[in-house]
Short mmCIF file of C-alpha atoms in Angstrom, two decimals:
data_model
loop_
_atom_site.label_atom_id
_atom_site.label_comp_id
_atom_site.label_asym_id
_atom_site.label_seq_id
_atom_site.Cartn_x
_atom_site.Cartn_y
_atom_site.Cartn_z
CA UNK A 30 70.93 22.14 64.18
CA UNK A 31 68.81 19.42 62.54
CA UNK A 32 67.46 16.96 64.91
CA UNK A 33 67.31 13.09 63.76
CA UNK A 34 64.17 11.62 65.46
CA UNK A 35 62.61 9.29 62.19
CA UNK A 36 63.95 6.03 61.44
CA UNK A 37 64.21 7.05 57.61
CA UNK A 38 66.54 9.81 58.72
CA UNK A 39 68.07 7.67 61.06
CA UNK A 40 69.33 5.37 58.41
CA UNK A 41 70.40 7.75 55.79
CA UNK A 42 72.49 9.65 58.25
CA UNK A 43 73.76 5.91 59.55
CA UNK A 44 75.25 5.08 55.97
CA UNK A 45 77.23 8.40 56.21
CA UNK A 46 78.98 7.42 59.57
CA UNK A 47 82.35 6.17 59.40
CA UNK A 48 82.37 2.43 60.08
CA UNK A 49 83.19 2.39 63.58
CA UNK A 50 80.43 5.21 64.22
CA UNK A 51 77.35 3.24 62.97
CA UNK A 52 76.68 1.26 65.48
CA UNK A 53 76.73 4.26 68.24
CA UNK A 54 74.52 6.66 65.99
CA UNK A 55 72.46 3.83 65.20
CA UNK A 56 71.62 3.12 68.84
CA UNK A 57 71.16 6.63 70.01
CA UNK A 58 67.97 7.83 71.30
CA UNK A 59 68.52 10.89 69.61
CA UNK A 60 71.14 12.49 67.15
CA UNK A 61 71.94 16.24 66.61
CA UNK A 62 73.94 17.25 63.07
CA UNK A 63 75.39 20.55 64.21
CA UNK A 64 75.97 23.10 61.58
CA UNK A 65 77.44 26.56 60.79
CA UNK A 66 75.25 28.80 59.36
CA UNK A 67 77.07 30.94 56.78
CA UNK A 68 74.64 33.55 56.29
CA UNK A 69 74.54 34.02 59.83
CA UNK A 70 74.80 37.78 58.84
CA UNK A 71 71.06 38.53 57.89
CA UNK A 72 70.04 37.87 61.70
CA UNK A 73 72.69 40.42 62.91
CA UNK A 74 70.74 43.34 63.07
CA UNK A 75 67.80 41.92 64.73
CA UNK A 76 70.74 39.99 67.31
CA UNK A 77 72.88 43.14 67.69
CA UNK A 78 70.66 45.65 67.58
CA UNK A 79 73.58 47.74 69.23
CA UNK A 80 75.65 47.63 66.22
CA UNK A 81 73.39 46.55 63.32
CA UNK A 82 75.62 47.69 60.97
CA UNK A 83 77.92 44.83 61.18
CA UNK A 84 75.83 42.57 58.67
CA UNK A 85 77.48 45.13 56.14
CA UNK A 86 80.49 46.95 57.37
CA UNK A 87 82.31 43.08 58.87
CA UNK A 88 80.19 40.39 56.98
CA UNK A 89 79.56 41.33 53.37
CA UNK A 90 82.47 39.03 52.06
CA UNK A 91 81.34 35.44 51.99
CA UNK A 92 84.79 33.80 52.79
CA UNK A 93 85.02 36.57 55.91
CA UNK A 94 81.42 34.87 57.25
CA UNK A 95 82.52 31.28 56.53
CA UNK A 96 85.17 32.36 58.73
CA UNK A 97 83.52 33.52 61.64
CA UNK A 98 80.64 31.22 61.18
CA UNK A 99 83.31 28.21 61.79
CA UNK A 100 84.43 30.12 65.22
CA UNK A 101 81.66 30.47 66.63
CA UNK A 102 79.11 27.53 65.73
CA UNK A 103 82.33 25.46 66.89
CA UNK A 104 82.04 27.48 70.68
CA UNK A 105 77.97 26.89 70.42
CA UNK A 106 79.04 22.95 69.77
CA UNK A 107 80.84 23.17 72.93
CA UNK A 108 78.17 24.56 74.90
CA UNK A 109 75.40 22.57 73.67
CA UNK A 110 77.83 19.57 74.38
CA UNK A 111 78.31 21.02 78.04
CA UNK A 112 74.54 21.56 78.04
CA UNK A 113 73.50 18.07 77.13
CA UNK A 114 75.62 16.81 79.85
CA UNK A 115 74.71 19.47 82.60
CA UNK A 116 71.13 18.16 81.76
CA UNK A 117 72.02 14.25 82.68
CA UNK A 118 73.08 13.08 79.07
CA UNK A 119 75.66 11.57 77.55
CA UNK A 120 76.64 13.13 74.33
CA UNK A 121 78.78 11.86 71.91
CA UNK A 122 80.50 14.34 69.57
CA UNK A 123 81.56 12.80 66.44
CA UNK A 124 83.42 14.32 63.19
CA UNK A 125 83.78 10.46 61.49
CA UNK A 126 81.22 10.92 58.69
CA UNK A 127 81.46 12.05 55.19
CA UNK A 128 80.81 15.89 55.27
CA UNK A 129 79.71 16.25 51.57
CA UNK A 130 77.14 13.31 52.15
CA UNK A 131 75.87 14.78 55.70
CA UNK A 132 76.04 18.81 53.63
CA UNK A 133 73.84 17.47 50.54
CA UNK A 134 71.45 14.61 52.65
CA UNK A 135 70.53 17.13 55.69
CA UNK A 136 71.91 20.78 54.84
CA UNK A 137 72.50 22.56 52.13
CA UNK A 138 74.73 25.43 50.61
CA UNK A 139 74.29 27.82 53.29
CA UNK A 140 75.63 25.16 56.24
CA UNK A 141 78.44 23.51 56.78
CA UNK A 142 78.74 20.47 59.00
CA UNK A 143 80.64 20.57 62.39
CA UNK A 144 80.21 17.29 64.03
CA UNK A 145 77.25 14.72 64.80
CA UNK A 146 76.45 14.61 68.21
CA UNK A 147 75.01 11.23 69.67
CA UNK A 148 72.53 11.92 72.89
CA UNK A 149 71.12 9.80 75.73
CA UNK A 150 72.40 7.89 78.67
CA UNK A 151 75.03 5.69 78.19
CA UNK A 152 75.38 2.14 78.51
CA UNK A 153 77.19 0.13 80.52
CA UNK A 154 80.92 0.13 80.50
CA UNK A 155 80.33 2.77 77.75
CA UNK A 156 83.69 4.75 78.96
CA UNK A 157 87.19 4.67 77.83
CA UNK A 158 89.72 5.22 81.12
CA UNK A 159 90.64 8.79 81.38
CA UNK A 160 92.83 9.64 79.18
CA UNK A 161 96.40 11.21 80.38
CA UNK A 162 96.54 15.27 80.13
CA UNK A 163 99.25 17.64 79.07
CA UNK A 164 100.90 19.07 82.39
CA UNK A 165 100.06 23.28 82.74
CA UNK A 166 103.55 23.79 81.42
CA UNK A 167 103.27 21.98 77.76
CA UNK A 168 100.38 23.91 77.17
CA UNK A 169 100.58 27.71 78.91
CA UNK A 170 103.44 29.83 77.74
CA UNK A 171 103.52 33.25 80.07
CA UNK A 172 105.38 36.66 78.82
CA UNK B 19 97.44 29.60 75.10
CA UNK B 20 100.22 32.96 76.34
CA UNK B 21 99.53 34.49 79.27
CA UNK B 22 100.10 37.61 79.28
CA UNK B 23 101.55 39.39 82.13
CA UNK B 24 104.28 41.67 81.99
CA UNK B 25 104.16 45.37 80.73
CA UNK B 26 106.47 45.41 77.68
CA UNK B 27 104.36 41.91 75.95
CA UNK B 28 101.07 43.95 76.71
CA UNK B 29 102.12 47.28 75.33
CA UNK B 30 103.00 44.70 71.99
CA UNK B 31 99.37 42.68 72.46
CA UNK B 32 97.70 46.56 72.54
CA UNK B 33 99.49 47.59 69.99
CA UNK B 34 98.53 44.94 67.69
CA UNK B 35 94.42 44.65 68.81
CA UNK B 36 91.83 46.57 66.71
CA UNK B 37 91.40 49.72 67.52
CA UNK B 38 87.97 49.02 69.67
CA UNK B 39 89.45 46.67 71.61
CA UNK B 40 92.70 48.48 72.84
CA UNK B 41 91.20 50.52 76.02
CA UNK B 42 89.97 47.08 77.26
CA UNK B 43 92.72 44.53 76.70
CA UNK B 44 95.21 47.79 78.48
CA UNK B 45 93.45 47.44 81.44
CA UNK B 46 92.60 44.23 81.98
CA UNK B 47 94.61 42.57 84.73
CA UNK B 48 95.20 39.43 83.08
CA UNK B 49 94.85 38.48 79.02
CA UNK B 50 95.45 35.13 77.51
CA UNK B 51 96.70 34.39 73.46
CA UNK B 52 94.43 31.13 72.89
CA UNK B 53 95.88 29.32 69.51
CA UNK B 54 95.51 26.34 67.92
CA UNK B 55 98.58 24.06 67.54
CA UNK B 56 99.41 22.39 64.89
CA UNK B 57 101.82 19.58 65.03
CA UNK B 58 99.32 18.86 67.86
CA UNK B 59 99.61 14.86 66.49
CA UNK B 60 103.26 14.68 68.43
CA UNK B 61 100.88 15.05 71.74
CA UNK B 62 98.52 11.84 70.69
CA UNK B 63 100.66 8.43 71.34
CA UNK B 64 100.64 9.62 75.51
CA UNK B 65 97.11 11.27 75.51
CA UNK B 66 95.36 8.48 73.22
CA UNK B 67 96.87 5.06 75.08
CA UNK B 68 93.64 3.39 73.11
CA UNK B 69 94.82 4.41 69.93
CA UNK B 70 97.96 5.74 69.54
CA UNK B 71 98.39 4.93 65.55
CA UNK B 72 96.28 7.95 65.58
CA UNK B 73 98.66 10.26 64.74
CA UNK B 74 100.44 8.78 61.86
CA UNK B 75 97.11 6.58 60.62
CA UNK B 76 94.99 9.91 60.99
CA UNK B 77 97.31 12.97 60.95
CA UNK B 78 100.24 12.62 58.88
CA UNK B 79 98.74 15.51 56.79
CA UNK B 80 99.14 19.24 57.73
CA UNK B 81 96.34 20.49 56.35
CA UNK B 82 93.87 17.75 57.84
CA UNK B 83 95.84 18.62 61.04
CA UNK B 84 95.04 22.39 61.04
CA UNK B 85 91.53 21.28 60.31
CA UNK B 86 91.22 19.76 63.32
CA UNK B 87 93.34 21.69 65.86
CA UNK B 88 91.12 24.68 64.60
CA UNK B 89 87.93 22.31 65.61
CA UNK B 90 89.22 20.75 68.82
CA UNK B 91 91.32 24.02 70.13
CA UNK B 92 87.82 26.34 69.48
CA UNK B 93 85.94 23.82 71.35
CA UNK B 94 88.79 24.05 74.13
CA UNK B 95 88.53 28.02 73.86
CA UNK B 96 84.71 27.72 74.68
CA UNK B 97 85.40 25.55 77.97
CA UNK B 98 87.98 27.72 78.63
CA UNK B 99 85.94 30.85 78.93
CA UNK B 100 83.15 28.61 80.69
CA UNK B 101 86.48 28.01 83.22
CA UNK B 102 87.19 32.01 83.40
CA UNK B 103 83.47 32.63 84.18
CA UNK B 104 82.68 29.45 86.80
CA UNK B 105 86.15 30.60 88.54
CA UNK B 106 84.28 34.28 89.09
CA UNK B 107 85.77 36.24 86.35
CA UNK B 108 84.91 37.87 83.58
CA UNK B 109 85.96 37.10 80.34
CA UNK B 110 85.84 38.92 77.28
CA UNK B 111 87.03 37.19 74.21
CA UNK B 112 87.72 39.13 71.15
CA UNK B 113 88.75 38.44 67.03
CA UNK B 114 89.46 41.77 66.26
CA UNK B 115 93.04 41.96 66.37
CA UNK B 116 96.48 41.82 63.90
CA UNK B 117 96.07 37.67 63.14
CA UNK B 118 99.57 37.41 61.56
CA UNK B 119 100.95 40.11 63.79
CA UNK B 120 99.83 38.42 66.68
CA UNK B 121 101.05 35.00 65.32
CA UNK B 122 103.99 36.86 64.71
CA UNK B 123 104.64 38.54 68.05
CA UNK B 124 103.83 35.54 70.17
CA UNK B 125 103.18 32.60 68.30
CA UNK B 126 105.28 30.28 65.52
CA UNK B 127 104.34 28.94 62.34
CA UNK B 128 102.70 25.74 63.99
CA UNK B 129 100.16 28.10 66.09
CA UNK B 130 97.12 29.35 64.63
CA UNK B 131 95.62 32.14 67.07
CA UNK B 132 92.09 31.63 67.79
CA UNK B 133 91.46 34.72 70.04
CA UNK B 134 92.35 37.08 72.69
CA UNK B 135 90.69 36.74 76.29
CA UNK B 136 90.58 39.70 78.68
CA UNK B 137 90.26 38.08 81.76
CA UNK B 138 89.54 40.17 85.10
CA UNK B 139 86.76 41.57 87.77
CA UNK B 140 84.22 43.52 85.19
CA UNK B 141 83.87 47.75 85.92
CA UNK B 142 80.36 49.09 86.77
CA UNK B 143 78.15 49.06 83.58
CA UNK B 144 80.84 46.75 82.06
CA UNK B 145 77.49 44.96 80.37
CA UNK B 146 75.40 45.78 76.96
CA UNK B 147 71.77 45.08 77.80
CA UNK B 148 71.16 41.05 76.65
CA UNK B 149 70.85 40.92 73.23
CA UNK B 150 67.63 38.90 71.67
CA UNK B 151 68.19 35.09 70.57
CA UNK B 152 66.71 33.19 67.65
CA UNK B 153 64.02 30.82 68.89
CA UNK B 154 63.76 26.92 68.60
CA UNK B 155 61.92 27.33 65.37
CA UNK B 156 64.84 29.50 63.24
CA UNK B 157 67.97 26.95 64.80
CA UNK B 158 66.55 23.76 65.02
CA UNK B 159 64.87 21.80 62.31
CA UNK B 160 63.44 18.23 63.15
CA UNK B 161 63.81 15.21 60.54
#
């Protein structure tokens, strides 16, 4: 996760928002580039210490950790996303930005960009009207 | 997502989950097939009212499509097993399984699967002792 606090960063990370994202990142309090980390595997056997063979035996292929890198930094977005809200923010997941600019400006080989996440309380009026669901039906199939 | 519930689909589901993961998904009283869909743009006209060009302006293309149901449907997967857990159940979600056999067996060509969810009470000692985290320092960086 890099954290966008300085104005300098601010800006650079600005020009990389699709157009009707600027203004939004450019008035947020704070902004969080969330990232998957694609060599995830060298901190698996101090994480799973009861299996620390997987670094080798499940992760030695590159494409295999890009992967599973993608799955699961995109369930760690969600929870960070429920997190920011369950502490009394707004936040404002975005995937409108170029994702070479964002990889090369504030990553770099290693991670790849999920979303941008805008953070602080919203304005006023700063909500669209619930949008309509899918009924249980369209979505749950049971065999 | 497929729920599933009857004997004959879960002897299929077992059959088809790594070898590790057959005693649980067996005996767990409920498991649900979470996938991705992807002609999900035939949904977006009557679930984005604001901006219903969306799906022709945004996702004519199937490959930008499965980009994004696999974004949007892993977030959905996350809040999902939040759902499982704040309902009082446990849930165990789990990659290793058959992908194209289970996209085979209960899926079609527009559904990605994501994951399997064993979803039930847990046993006694159903837990591994909690595993360490990376601190601030190794996730976050601050620009």
């Amino acid at each position: 996760m890099v954290l966008v606090r300085s104005e300098e960063a601010r800006e650079r990370l600005v020009d990389l928002m699709d157009e009707g994202n600027r203004r939004k990142t450019a008035a947020a309090p704070l902004i969080a580039v969330l990232a998957a980390d694609n060599e995830f595997h060298e901190e698996l056997p101090a994480l799973l210490p009861h299996f620390p063979q997987a670094k080798d035996l499940l992760f030695a292929d590159r494409p295999v950790r890009e992967e599973s890198a993608l799955l699961n930094a995109t369930l760690q977005a969600a929870y960070f996303i429920l997190g920011v809200r369950a502490a009394g923010l707004a936040a404002g997941p975005m995937t409108g930005f170029d994702f070479p600019g964002v990889r090369k400006e504030f990553l770099d080989d290693d991670h790849t960009p999920l979303m941008v996440v805008n953070i602080g309380r919203p304005g006023a009026d700063a909500w669209f009207p619930r949008s309509p669901r899918l009924a249980y039906h369209e979505v749950v199939t049971t065999v």
